[in-house]
Coordinates of C-alpha atoms in Angstrom, one line a residue:
M1 CA -21.6 18.2 -62.3
T2 CA -18.8 20.1 -62.4
L3 CA -16.1 20.2 -65.4
S4 CA -13.0 20.7 -64.8
N5 CA -10.1 23.5 -66.4
D6 CA -9.0 21.3 -69.5
L7 CA -12.3 19.9 -70.1
M8 CA -14.8 21.3 -72.6
E9 CA -17.5 20.9 -73.5
L10 CA -19.8 20.6 -76.7
K11 CA -22.7 22.7 -76.4
E12 CA -26.5 20.1 -76.1
D13 CA -28.1 23.0 -78.3
K14 CA -25.4 22.3 -81.3
I15 CA -25.9 19.0 -80.9
R16 CA -29.6 19.0 -81.2
E17 CA -29.3 21.0 -84.5
K18 CA -27.0 18.1 -86.0
Y19 CA -30.3 15.7 -86.1
K20 CA -31.9 16.0 -89.1
F21 CA -28.4 16.3 -90.7
A22 CA -28.6 12.4 -89.3
E23 CA -31.6 11.6 -89.3
A24 CA -31.3 11.7 -92.9
M25 CA -28.6 10.0 -93.1
L26 CA -29.9 7.4 -91.2
E27 CA -33.1 7.8 -94.0
G28 CA -31.3 7.2 -96.3
F29 CA -28.4 8.9 -99.3
D30 CA -26.5 7.1 -102.2
H31 CA -22.9 5.8 -101.6
T32 CA -20.3 4.1 -104.1
P33 CA -17.9 2.2 -102.1
R34 CA -14.6 3.0 -102.7
I35 CA -12.2 0.9 -101.0
A36 CA -14.3 -1.9 -100.1
A37 CA -16.5 -4.3 -101.6
K38 CA -20.6 -4.7 -102.0
R39 CA -21.3 -7.6 -99.0
E40 CA -23.5 -10.1 -100.9
P41 CA -25.3 -12.6 -99.0
D42 CA -25.1 -16.6 -99.1
R43 CA -28.6 -16.9 -99.8
V44 CA -32.1 -14.8 -99.9
E45 CA -35.4 -16.2 -98.2
E46 CA -38.5 -16.1 -99.6
R47 CA -40.1 -14.0 -97.8
S48 CA -44.1 -13.2 -97.8
T49 CA -45.5 -11.2 -99.7
G50 CA -45.6 -7.6 -98.3
L51 CA -42.5 -8.1 -95.9
G52 CA -40.4 -8.1 -98.7
T53 CA -36.7 -10.4 -98.7
R54 CA -33.7 -10.1 -96.8
R55 CA -30.4 -10.7 -97.0
R56 CA -29.3 -13.2 -94.6
F57 CA -25.5 -15.1 -93.6
R58 CA -22.5 -12.6 -94.2
S59 CA -19.9 -14.2 -96.3
T60 CA -16.9 -14.8 -94.3
T61 CA -14.5 -13.2 -97.5
P62 CA -15.0 -10.0 -98.5
G63 CA -13.8 -9.0 -101.4
L64 CA -11.1 -6.4 -101.4
V65 CA -10.4 -4.3 -104.3
T66 CA -9.5 -1.3 -105.4
R67 CA -12.1 1.0 -106.8
S68 CA -14.5 0.0 -107.3
T69 CA -17.5 0.0 -110.4
A70 CA -20.6 -0.5 -108.4
R71 CA -23.8 1.6 -109.5
P72 CA -24.5 4.0 -106.4
E73 CA -27.1 2.0 -104.2
G74 CA -29.7 3.8 -101.9
V75 CA -28.4 3.4 -98.4
R76 CA -31.4 3.1 -95.6
L77 CA -29.9 2.0 -92.4
S78 CA -32.9 2.3 -90.9
E79 CA -35.2 0.7 -92.6
R80 CA -31.9 -2.4 -92.3
I81 CA -32.4 -2.3 -88.4
L82 CA -35.8 -2.4 -88.1
E83 CA -35.5 -5.3 -90.5
S84 CA -32.9 -7.2 -88.7
D85 CA -35.4 -8.6 -85.9
E86 CA -38.0 -11.2 -87.2
D87 CA -41.1 -8.9 -85.3
V88 CA -42.2 -6.5 -87.3
L89 CA -43.4 -4.4 -85.0
T90 CA -40.1 -1.8 -83.5
T91 CA -38.2 -3.2 -81.0
P92 CA -37.4 -1.0 -78.3
L93 CA -33.3 -2.1 -78.3
Q94 CA -34.0 -0.9 -82.1
A95 CA -35.2 1.9 -80.9
S96 CA -32.6 2.7 -78.6
V97 CA -29.9 1.6 -81.7
L98 CA -30.9 4.5 -83.9
R99 CA -31.3 7.0 -81.2
A100 CA -27.3 6.4 -80.1
L101 CA -27.1 6.5 -84.1
R102 CA -28.3 9.5 -84.3
R103 CA -27.0 11.3 -81.1
A104 CA -23.9 9.6 -82.8
L105 CA -23.7 11.6 -85.7
S106 CA -24.6 14.5 -84.5
V107 CA -21.6 14.6 -81.8
A108 CA -19.2 13.5 -84.2
Q109 CA -20.3 16.2 -86.4
V110 CA -20.0 18.8 -84.1
A111 CA -17.0 17.7 -83.1
S112 CA -15.6 18.1 -86.5
D113 CA -17.4 21.8 -86.8
Q114 CA -15.3 23.1 -83.4
F115 CA -12.0 21.4 -85.0
A116 CA -12.6 23.2 -88.0
E117 CA -13.6 26.9 -86.6
Q118 CA -10.7 25.8 -84.8
T119 CA -7.9 25.2 -87.2
G120 CA -9.6 28.1 -89.3
L121 CA -10.4 24.8 -91.6
D122 CA -13.5 26.7 -92.0
N123 CA -12.3 29.8 -93.4
L124 CA -10.3 27.8 -96.2
K125 CA -13.5 25.6 -97.2
R126 CA -15.5 29.3 -97.9
S127 CA -11.8 29.9 -99.5
N128 CA -12.4 26.7 -102.1
L129 CA -16.1 26.9 -102.2
S130 CA -15.9 30.6 -104.0
G131 CA -12.6 29.0 -106.2
T132 CA -10.3 32.1 -103.8
L133 CA -8.0 29.2 -102.5
D134 CA -4.8 30.5 -102.7
A135 CA -2.0 27.2 -103.6
S136 CA 0.0 27.4 -101.3
Q137 CA -2.7 26.3 -99.5
K138 CA -3.9 23.3 -101.2
V139 CA -1.5 20.6 -98.8
R140 CA -2.9 22.2 -96.1
F141 CA -6.6 22.5 -96.3
Q142 CA -6.2 18.8 -97.9
D143 CA -4.4 17.5 -95.0
L144 CA -7.2 19.2 -92.0
L145 CA -9.9 17.8 -94.1
S146 CA -8.3 13.9 -94.2
A147 CA -7.0 15.2 -89.6
S148 CA -11.5 16.1 -89.4
A149 CA -12.3 13.1 -91.1
L150 CA -10.5 10.9 -88.7
I151 CA -12.0 12.7 -86.0
A152 CA -15.5 12.8 -87.2
L153 CA -15.3 8.9 -87.9
H154 CA -13.3 7.8 -84.1
V155 CA -15.9 10.5 -82.5
F156 CA -19.3 9.1 -84.2
A157 CA -17.9 4.9 -83.4
N158 CA -16.8 6.0 -80.0
M159 CA -20.1 7.2 -79.0
T160 CA -21.8 4.9 -80.8
D161 CA -20.1 1.9 -78.3
F162 CA -20.4 4.7 -75.2
L163 CA -24.3 4.3 -75.8
L164 CA -24.6 0.8 -77.1
S165 CA -21.9 -0.7 -74.4
G166 CA -24.6 -0.5 -71.2
L167 CA -27.0 -1.9 -73.7
T168 CA -24.3 -4.9 -74.2
V169 CA -24.0 -6.0 -70.7
E170 CA -28.0 -6.4 -69.6
L171 CA -27.6 -8.5 -72.9
G172 CA -24.9 -10.3 -72.4
E173 CA -22.1 -11.0 -75.3
T174 CA -21.8 -12.3 -78.3
D175 CA -19.7 -14.1 -80.3
L176 CA -21.1 -12.5 -84.1
Q177 CA -18.3 -10.4 -85.4
C178 CA -17.8 -8.0 -88.1
G179 CA -15.6 -8.6 -91.0
E180 CA -12.7 -6.0 -91.9
V181 CA -13.4 -2.6 -91.6
E182 CA -12.4 -0.9 -95.1
E183 CA -14.4 1.3 -96.6
V184 CA -12.2 4.6 -94.4
L185 CA -12.9 7.1 -96.6
L186 CA -10.5 10.4 -95.8
D187 CA -12.1 13.4 -98.3
N188 CA -13.8 15.0 -96.0
D189 CA -16.1 14.7 -92.9
H190 CA -19.2 14.0 -94.6
L191 CA -17.8 10.9 -96.9
A192 CA -16.0 9.3 -94.6
L193 CA -19.5 9.4 -92.6
H194 CA -21.2 8.5 -95.1
G195 CA -18.8 5.2 -95.8
A196 CA -18.9 3.8 -92.8
L197 CA -22.9 4.4 -92.9
W198 CA -22.7 2.0 -96.3
E199 CA -20.4 -0.2 -94.7
L200 CA -22.9 -0.9 -91.4
D201 CA -25.9 -1.4 -93.7
Q202 CA -23.9 -4.0 -95.5
E203 CA -22.7 -6.0 -92.3
I204 CA -25.8 -6.0 -91.0
A205 CA -27.5 -7.4 -94.9
A206 CA -24.9 -10.3 -94.8
A207 CA -25.0 -11.1 -91.2
N208 CA -27.4 -13.8 -89.6
V209 CA -28.5 -11.6 -87.0
S210 CA -32.0 -13.0 -85.7
T211 CA -32.0 -11.6 -82.0
D212 CA -31.4 -7.5 -80.4
A213 CA -28.8 -8.6 -78.6
Q214 CA -27.0 -10.0 -82.6
L215 CA -27.4 -6.3 -83.9
I216 CA -25.8 -4.7 -81.2
G217 CA -22.8 -6.9 -80.9
L218 CA -21.9 -6.5 -84.3
I219 CA -22.3 -3.0 -84.4
T220 CA -20.4 -2.6 -81.6
S221 CA -17.9 -5.2 -82.9
F222 CA -18.5 -2.8 -86.7
C223 CA -17.4 0.5 -83.8
E224 CA -14.3 -1.4 -81.9
Q225 CA -12.6 -2.1 -85.4
L226 CA -12.9 1.4 -87.4
M227 CA -12.1 3.0 -83.7
E228 CA -8.6 0.3 -84.2
K229 CA -8.4 1.3 -88.3
V230 CA -9.2 5.0 -87.6
T231 CA -6.6 5.3 -84.4
L232 CA -3.6 3.5 -86.5
R233 CA -4.5 6.4 -89.7
A234 CA -4.5 9.4 -86.8
D235 CA -0.7 7.9 -85.8
G236 CA 2.0 11.0 -86.5
K237 CA -0.9 13.4 -88.2
S238 CA 0.7 16.6 -86.4
A239 CA -3.4 18.1 -88.7
L240 CA -4.7 16.5 -85.5
A241 CA -2.2 17.9 -82.9
P242 CA -5.3 20.8 -82.0
F243 CA -8.1 17.4 -81.4
S244 CA -5.4 16.1 -79.4
A245 CA -4.7 17.8 -76.9
A246 CA -8.2 19.0 -75.7
R247 CA -10.7 17.3 -73.5
Y248 CA -14.2 17.2 -74.5
R249 CA -17.8 16.3 -72.2
V250 CA -20.8 15.3 -73.5
E251 CA -22.9 16.2 -70.3
A252 CA -26.2 14.5 -70.7
D253 CA -24.8 11.7 -71.8
D254 CA -21.2 11.2 -68.9
F255 CA -19.2 10.9 -71.8
E256 CA -16.0 12.5 -72.5
I257 CA -13.5 12.7 -76.0
T258 CA -9.4 12.5 -74.6
G259 CA -8.1 12.3 -77.8
F260 CA -8.2 9.1 -80.0
T261 CA -8.6 7.1 -77.0
P262 CA -12.1 4.9 -76.6
A263 CA -14.3 6.3 -74.2
A264 CA -17.0 3.0 -74.0
R265 CA -17.8 2.6 -70.3
A266 CA -15.9 0.9 -68.1
R267 CA -15.5 -2.6 -68.5
S268 CA -13.8 -4.8 -66.9
T269 CA -12.3 -7.4 -67.7
S270 CA -13.1 -11.4 -67.1
L271 CA -10.4 -12.7 -64.7
A272 CA -9.6 -16.7 -64.4
M273 CA -6.5 -16.8 -62.4
A274 CA -5.9 -18.3 -59.3
F275 CA -5.2 -15.0 -56.8
K276 CA -3.1 -14.7 -54.3
K277 CA -3.2 -13.2 -50.3
P278 CA -0.6 -11.4 -49.3
E279 CA 0.2 -14.3 -46.5
E280 CA 0.2 -16.7 -48.9
V281 CA 3.6 -14.8 -50.7
V282 CA 6.7 -15.5 -48.7
G283 CA 10.1 -13.4 -48.2
N284 CA 10.2 -11.7 -51.1
H285 CA 9.6 -8.6 -49.0
I286 CA 9.8 -5.4 -50.4
A287 CA 8.0 -6.7 -53.5
K288 CA 4.8 -7.2 -51.6
Y289 CA 5.1 -4.5 -49.6
Q290 CA 5.6 -1.8 -52.7
A291 CA 3.1 -4.5 -55.0
M292 CA 0.8 -3.7 -51.7
K293 CA 1.1 -0.4 -51.5
L294 CA 0.4 0.5 -55.1
S295 CA -2.8 -1.7 -55.5
K296 CA -4.1 1.1 -52.7
M297 CA -2.2 4.0 -54.8
L298 CA -4.2 3.2 -58.0
M299 CA -7.4 3.7 -55.8
A300 CA -6.8 6.7 -55.3
Y301 CA -7.0 7.5 -58.9
D302 CA -10.0 10.5 -59.4
F303 CA -12.1 9.8 -62.4
E304 CA -13.8 13.4 -62.4
R305 CA -9.9 14.8 -62.9
K306 CA -8.9 11.9 -64.5
L307 CA -5.5 12.2 -62.5
N308 CA -4.0 10.4 -59.2
P309 CA -2.9 12.7 -56.1
F310 CA 0.1 10.4 -55.5
A311 CA 0.3 11.3 -59.3
E312 CA 0.9 14.7 -58.8
L313 CA 2.5 14.5 -55.5
G314 CA 5.2 12.2 -56.6
G315 CA 5.2 8.5 -55.4
F316 CA 3.7 7.1 -57.7
I317 CA 5.0 3.9 -59.6
F318 CA 4.2 3.8 -63.5
T319 CA 6.7 1.3 -64.7
F320 CA 8.5 -1.4 -62.9
M321 CA 11.0 -4.2 -63.1
G322 CA 10.0 -8.1 -61.1
D323 CA 13.3 -9.7 -61.4
G324 CA 14.2 -13.0 -60.3
K325 CA 15.4 -16.4 -60.5
P326 CA 13.0 -19.1 -61.9
G327 CA 10.6 -20.2 -59.4
T328 CA 11.2 -17.0 -56.7
G329 CA 7.7 -16.0 -56.5
K330 CA 6.9 -13.5 -60.2
T331 CA 3.5 -15.4 -60.5
T332 CA 2.6 -15.4 -57.4
L333 CA 3.1 -12.0 -56.6
I334 CA 1.2 -11.0 -60.0
Q335 CA -1.9 -12.8 -58.6
M336 CA -1.5 -11.4 -55.3
M337 CA -1.9 -8.1 -56.5
A338 CA -4.0 -8.3 -59.0
G339 CA -6.7 -10.2 -56.5
L340 CA -5.8 -7.0 -54.4
I341 CA -6.4 -4.3 -56.9
N342 CA -10.2 -6.6 -58.0
D343 CA -11.1 -6.5 -55.0
Y344 CA -10.8 -2.9 -54.0
C345 CA -12.5 -2.6 -57.6
H346 CA -15.5 -4.6 -56.3
A347 CA -16.1 -2.8 -53.3
A348 CA -15.7 0.9 -55.2
G349 CA -17.5 -0.2 -57.7
Y350 CA -15.0 0.5 -60.3
A351 CA -13.7 -0.7 -63.5
F352 CA -10.8 -3.1 -63.0
R353 CA -8.8 -4.1 -66.2
Y354 CA -5.9 -6.9 -66.3
E355 CA -4.4 -7.4 -69.0
N356 CA -1.1 -9.4 -69.9
L357 CA 1.5 -9.1 -73.3
S358 CA 2.3 -12.4 -74.3
T359 CA 5.0 -13.9 -76.7
E360 CA 1.5 -14.7 -78.6
S361 CA 2.1 -10.7 -79.5
I362 CA 5.0 -11.1 -81.5
D363 CA 3.5 -11.3 -85.5
S364 CA 5.4 -12.6 -88.0
Y365 CA 3.7 -9.7 -90.5
Q366 CA 5.3 -6.5 -91.0
G367 CA 3.8 -3.7 -88.2
K368 CA 1.1 -5.2 -86.2
S369 CA 3.4 -7.1 -83.4
A370 CA 3.4 -3.0 -82.9
Q371 CA -0.2 -2.7 -84.0
N372 CA -0.5 -5.7 -81.1
A373 CA 1.9 -4.0 -78.2
K374 CA -0.3 -0.3 -78.9
A375 CA -3.0 -1.6 -78.3
F376 CA -2.4 -3.7 -75.1
I377 CA -1.3 -0.6 -73.7
R378 CA -4.4 1.7 -74.5
N379 CA -6.9 -0.7 -73.1
V380 CA -4.6 -0.5 -69.3
M381 CA -4.6 3.7 -69.3
E382 CA -8.2 4.3 -71.0
P383 CA -8.6 6.2 -68.8
N384 CA -12.7 5.5 -67.3
V385 CA -11.1 2.2 -65.9
I386 CA -8.3 1.4 -63.0
G387 CA -5.9 -0.7 -64.9
F388 CA -2.6 -3.2 -64.5
G389 CA -0.9 -4.9 -67.2
T390 CA 1.8 -7.0 -66.4
I391 CA 4.7 -8.8 -69.3
D392 CA 5.6 -11.6 -68.0
D393 CA 9.7 -12.9 -69.6
I394 CA 9.7 -9.3 -71.2
D395 CA 13.0 -10.3 -72.2
Q396 CA 11.9 -13.1 -74.9
L397 CA 8.9 -10.3 -75.8
A398 CA 11.3 -7.1 -76.5
G399 CA 14.0 -7.8 -78.4
K400 CA 17.1 -6.4 -77.9
R401 CA 18.4 -4.1 -79.8
G402 CA 21.8 -4.6 -81.7
D403 CA 21.2 -8.4 -80.8
R404 CA 21.0 -10.3 -83.9
Q405 CA 18.5 -12.8 -82.4
S406 CA 16.2 -10.1 -81.9
S407 CA 13.5 -10.6 -84.3
A408 CA 11.4 -7.5 -86.3
G409 CA 8.6 -8.3 -84.4
Q410 CA 10.7 -7.8 -80.8
L411 CA 11.9 -5.3 -82.1
E412 CA 9.0 -3.4 -82.8
I413 CA 7.6 -3.8 -79.7
T414 CA 10.4 -2.2 -77.9
A415 CA 10.2 0.0 -79.3
V416 CA 6.3 1.1 -78.5
L417 CA 7.4 0.1 -74.8
M418 CA 10.0 2.6 -74.5
E419 CA 7.8 5.0 -76.7
S420 CA 5.4 4.2 -74.0
F421 CA 6.7 4.4 -70.5
A422 CA 8.9 7.5 -71.3
G423 CA 8.1 8.6 -74.7
A424 CA 7.3 12.4 -75.5
N425 CA 3.3 12.3 -74.9
T426 CA 3.9 9.6 -72.7
V427 CA 0.8 10.9 -69.9
V428 CA 1.1 9.5 -66.2
R429 CA -2.4 9.7 -64.8
G430 CA -2.3 7.5 -62.4
N431 CA -5.0 5.3 -62.7
C432 CA -2.6 2.1 -64.0
T433 CA 0.9 0.1 -64.2
F434 CA 3.1 -1.6 -65.9
G435 CA 5.1 -4.7 -64.1
M436 CA 7.9 -6.4 -67.0
F437 CA 8.9 -9.6 -65.4
S438 CA 11.9 -11.1 -66.1
N439 CA 14.7 -14.4 -65.1
Y440 CA 17.0 -12.8 -66.9
P441 CA 16.4 -8.8 -66.9
E442 CA 20.3 -8.7 -68.1
N443 CA 18.5 -10.1 -71.7
V444 CA 16.2 -7.1 -71.7
D445 CA 17.7 -3.8 -73.6
D446 CA 18.9 -1.4 -71.1
A447 CA 17.2 1.9 -72.8
L448 CA 13.9 -0.4 -72.2
R449 CA 14.9 -1.1 -69.0
Q450 CA 15.3 2.0 -67.6
R451 CA 12.3 2.3 -68.0
A452 CA 11.0 0.8 -64.8
G453 CA 10.9 3.8 -62.6
A454 CA 10.7 0.8 -59.7
R455 CA 12.5 -2.4 -59.3
F456 CA 11.1 -5.3 -57.3
L457 CA 13.9 -7.8 -56.3
V458 CA 12.1 -11.3 -56.6
D459 CA 14.6 -13.4 -54.7
G460 CA 11.4 -16.2 -53.1
P461 CA 12.4 -16.9 -49.2
Q462 CA 15.6 -15.9 -47.5
S463 CA 15.8 -16.3 -43.8
R464 CA 15.3 -19.8 -41.5
E465 CA 11.8 -18.3 -40.8
D466 CA 10.7 -17.8 -45.0
Y467 CA 12.3 -21.9 -45.0
I468 CA 9.7 -23.0 -42.6
D469 CA 6.7 -21.0 -43.6
I470 CA 6.6 -22.1 -47.6
L471 CA 7.3 -25.6 -46.5
H472 CA 4.2 -25.1 -43.3
R473 CA 1.9 -23.4 -46.0
L474 CA 2.5 -26.2 -48.7
M475 CA 2.4 -28.2 -47.2
G476 CA -1.1 -28.3 -46.4
K477 CA -3.5 -29.8 -43.5
N478 CA -3.3 -33.3 -43.5
H479 CA -0.4 -34.1 -41.6
S480 CA -0.1 -33.2 -37.6
I481 CA 3.4 -32.9 -37.3
P482 CA 4.7 -30.3 -35.0
V483 CA 6.1 -27.0 -35.6
G484 CA 9.0 -27.1 -33.4
D485 CA 10.3 -23.7 -32.0
H486 CA 9.2 -21.4 -34.2
D487 CA 5.9 -18.7 -34.1
L488 CA 4.6 -19.0 -38.1
C489 CA 4.6 -16.0 -40.3
E490 CA 6.2 -13.7 -37.2
A491 CA 9.4 -12.5 -39.7
H492 CA 5.8 -11.5 -41.7
A493 CA 5.3 -8.4 -39.7
I494 CA 5.7 -6.5 -42.5
K495 CA 6.4 -3.6 -40.8
K496 CA 9.8 -5.1 -39.3
A497 CA 10.4 -7.5 -42.3
V498 CA 10.3 -4.8 -44.7
A499 CA 12.7 -2.4 -42.4
A500 CA 15.3 -5.3 -42.2
S501 CA 15.8 -5.5 -46.1
Y502 CA 15.6 -1.7 -46.1
D503 CA 18.5 -1.8 -44.0
R504 CA 20.5 -4.3 -45.8
H505 CA 20.7 -2.1 -48.9
S506 CA 22.2 0.7 -46.1
R507 CA 25.6 -1.3 -48.2
P508 CA 26.0 -2.5 -51.7
Q509 CA 25.5 -6.0 -51.9
E510 CA 27.1 -6.4 -55.4
D511 CA 30.9 -5.9 -54.6
A512 CA 32.2 -4.2 -57.7
L513 CA 29.5 -1.4 -56.7
L514 CA 30.8 -1.6 -52.6
N515 CA 33.6 -1.1 -54.1
V516 CA 33.4 1.8 -55.9
F517 CA 30.8 2.5 -52.6
D518 CA 34.1 2.0 -49.5
K519 CA 36.3 4.5 -52.4
V520 CA 33.7 7.6 -52.0
R521 CA 33.7 7.4 -47.9
E522 CA 37.4 7.4 -47.4
R523 CA 38.2 9.8 -49.8
I524 CA 35.0 11.7 -48.9
G525 CA 33.8 10.6 -45.8
D526 CA 30.2 10.3 -45.0
L527 CA 27.4 10.6 -47.7
D528 CA 25.3 13.3 -45.7
T529 CA 25.4 16.0 -47.7
I530 CA 23.2 16.7 -50.7
A531 CA 27.2 17.6 -52.4
K532 CA 28.6 14.1 -51.3
L533 CA 25.5 12.1 -52.7
G534 CA 26.4 13.7 -55.9
A535 CA 29.9 12.8 -56.0
Y536 CA 29.3 8.9 -55.1
L537 CA 26.6 8.7 -58.1
K538 CA 29.4 10.4 -59.9
A539 CA 31.8 7.4 -59.5
I540 CA 28.6 4.7 -59.6
Q541 CA 28.8 6.2 -63.3
E542 CA 32.4 6.0 -63.9
A543 CA 32.4 2.3 -63.1
D544 CA 29.6 1.9 -65.3
D545 CA 28.7 4.5 -68.4
R546 CA 24.9 3.3 -68.3
F547 CA 24.2 4.9 -65.1
T548 CA 22.9 8.1 -67.0
G549 CA 20.8 10.4 -65.9
R550 CA 17.3 8.3 -66.8
A551 CA 18.9 6.0 -63.2
I552 CA 19.0 9.4 -61.2
K553 CA 15.9 10.6 -61.3
N554 CA 14.7 6.6 -61.4
I555 CA 16.4 7.1 -58.1
T556 CA 14.8 10.3 -57.1
D557 CA 11.2 9.4 -57.8
A558 CA 11.8 5.7 -55.4
I559 CA 13.5 8.2 -52.7
K560 CA 9.9 9.7 -53.3
V561 CA 7.7 6.7 -52.8
R562 CA 9.8 6.4 -49.5
A563 CA 8.4 9.4 -48.6
M564 CA 5.3 7.6 -49.4
D565 CA 6.2 5.1 -47.5
F566 CA 2.8 4.5 -45.8
E567 CA 0.0 2.2 -46.3
L568 CA -3.5 3.8 -46.8
P569 CA -5.9 2.3 -44.2
D570 CA -7.9 -0.9 -45.3
E571 CA -11.1 0.9 -43.5
W572 CA -10.6 3.6 -47.5
M573 CA -11.2 0.7 -49.0
E574 CA -13.4 -0.7 -47.6
N575 CA -15.8 2.1 -47.0
P576 CA -15.5 4.0 -50.3
E577 CA -16.5 6.6 -48.6
L578 CA -14.1 7.6 -45.8
F579 CA -11.8 8.2 -49.5
L580 CA -12.2 7.1 -52.6
F581 CA -15.2 8.8 -53.3
R582 CA -14.5 12.4 -51.7
D583 CA -13.4 14.7 -54.4
Y584 CA -9.8 15.1 -55.9
D585 CA -8.4 17.9 -53.2
T586 CA -9.6 15.9 -50.0
K587 CA -8.1 12.8 -51.5
K588 CA -4.8 15.0 -52.1
A589 CA -4.3 16.6 -48.3
M590 CA -5.6 13.7 -46.7
I591 CA -2.4 11.7 -48.3
A592 CA -0.2 14.4 -48.0
D593 CA -0.6 14.4 -43.8
L594 CA 0.7 11.3 -44.2
A595 CA 3.5 11.5 -46.3
Q596 CA 6.9 11.9 -43.8
P597 CA 10.5 13.9 -44.7
I598 CA 12.9 12.4 -47.2
T599 CA 16.7 11.4 -44.8
V600 CA 19.4 11.2 -46.3
E601 CA 19.5 7.0 -45.1
M602 CA 17.0 6.9 -48.0
V603 CA 19.0 8.7 -50.3
I604 CA 21.6 6.1 -49.8
Q605 CA 19.1 2.8 -49.4
E606 CA 18.0 3.3 -52.8
I607 CA 20.6 4.6 -54.4
N608 CA 22.1 1.0 -53.4
R609 CA 19.3 -0.9 -54.3
Y610 CA 18.6 0.7 -58.2
A611 CA 22.6 0.8 -58.7
D612 CA 22.6 -3.3 -57.1
S613 CA 20.1 -4.0 -60.0
E614 CA 22.0 -2.4 -62.6
F615 CA 26.0 -3.7 -61.7
R616 CA 23.7 -7.5 -61.1
Y617 CA 22.4 -7.0 -64.5
A618 CA 25.9 -5.5 -65.8
D619 CA 27.9 -8.9 -64.5
K620 CA 25.1 -11.1 -65.6
S621 CA 24.8 -9.6 -69.1
D622 CA 29.3 -9.7 -69.1
E623 CA 29.3 -13.4 -68.2
A624 CA 26.6 -14.2 -70.5
A625 CA 28.8 -12.8 -73.6
I626 CA 32.1 -14.7 -72.5
E627 CA 30.1 -18.1 -72.2
N628 CA 29.3 -16.8 -76.0
A629 CA 32.3 -15.9 -76.5
V630 CA 34.5 -19.5 -75.6
R631 CA 31.7 -21.6 -77.4
E632 CA 32.2 -19.3 -80.6
M633 CA 36.3 -19.8 -79.9
Q634 CA 35.4 -23.4 -79.2
R635 CA 33.5 -24.3 -81.9
M636 CA 36.2 -23.0 -84.4
E637 CA 38.7 -24.8 -83.0
E638 CA 36.4 -28.0 -83.4
A639 CA 35.8 -27.3 -86.9
K640 CA 39.6 -26.6 -88.0
R641 CA 40.5 -29.6 -86.1
R642 CA 37.7 -32.0 -88.6
F643 CA 39.1 -29.6 -92.0
M644 CA 42.6 -30.7 -91.4
E645 CA 41.3 -34.2 -90.1
A646 CA 39.1 -33.9 -93.7
K647 CA 42.4 -32.9 -96.2
R648 CA 45.2 -35.3 -95.1
P649 CA 44.9 -38.1 -97.7

């Protein structure tokens, strides 16, 4: 397999040179815990002579101390793992675990060494050992040591989880979880790994492990928690920039290191939702059509290049907002889109990950809501899966800045979503999309709402034909009532319905925007040049100052989507060899051949579609504010009346 240009290989000979170091760590070393307390088992079983004793039953409330006074104790992780099963002989899975740990420790050291060479940390270490380190370099030296420790810990946990995840799939899930990971030391990479192995040894010793499945489940649980802790510590550290910006690959294991992103073998989430077929979605023609297109767009993602041709050519929808009244079909749209992606991924053998950020993510502890939101984003954006993330009722989940009713947790979620959807470090690979849904989008923070690149108006059935179709579908088959003068689902000839929906936006739908549109046309004539279209955009901005440069970007992105106004053929999804399994450049060329030129009509329709939604939100928001003010005035008047009555003798 050839590496892409931005992928650097960690050499196999360098990794194997570290085997002796890794084996020595697994066989035994001394470590005095500094953050975590020693785990004590609830009881010790009596063992026959010659077999020794093993600690069982992990305590559920491990102690916390700021500085341990425990004596150094020998950490012999290899021995601990071999004792974790009743079988006297080493099992094949125990051997696999030890090999995975040795491999992960070796790769962690190579990655740490490469970082030291890139940043000059190796030279600073030599100067420090010789006593010639300049005082002005001490702060940088310590920062780089901490960064090196974080890299070693994350790569170790990441690769161990990656190598064991295949075994986890074979053995099945286990409910055995490790306690909270605490011994995260940042003095240097060696001490950091010692602390992690000591704590893993403690967890295995204190847990009631009786099978290989439980052993592997406990270790993967530990690795996932360690990665989460390290990622939080690494957030915002400038010294880590060289590592975070690079991508590394271990060819023999098909393992990639992409900053602090977990690289466990792509595992799908198990979905319990009831999927819907496209024909079960009545009305919502544009939203339905765009959801169907987007589902196929995601499948064009190239796992080797870690990029989607649509993201490079333009037209990929990374974030979208679906809004409409209650009962108009937002949940049905989610079920349809998730079902389509799930079926496509199943046919191609890709992992599909669906997650919803719910109100349960809001936590009263400071910073915890932000952690939950970051974990949601990280899981969906994982580059080895096809991801679909939804945020239902986002007006309840994400707080509106300046609104006194927004909790601290809601505002934390707003900040995370804004940074993740259009932040300085946001990377759109094209493997995932995020949908925000709301019955009251006017209550969503303006800046967050504008980070939705596309707008799906979920307005439910509209025409007479729509209502006949939905009634017939929901009635089921337990009747003999004739349909009458109507061709069922004739209006659902999707191209025809979408074309009619787009045509409606040749003129604005909102009265305030229609007034702007007519005045501009009276003044400058038909909007048939870039200059006239720009004048129309400026007039919209003068009518609503929330119509900023980000709005223009969203409109141009939507126009590019229209240029890609085609559905990838169904046979490309059903037979992956035709398209999905082709190389990146071939897929890109095949997509480019289907694109169509941008027209003036497309531009006007997309300007009106986007601006209509903003004017609709603004009208609702203003009306809600006026109603609240009126209620407050009425309350004050009533309070004054009662107060005056109470004062009367």
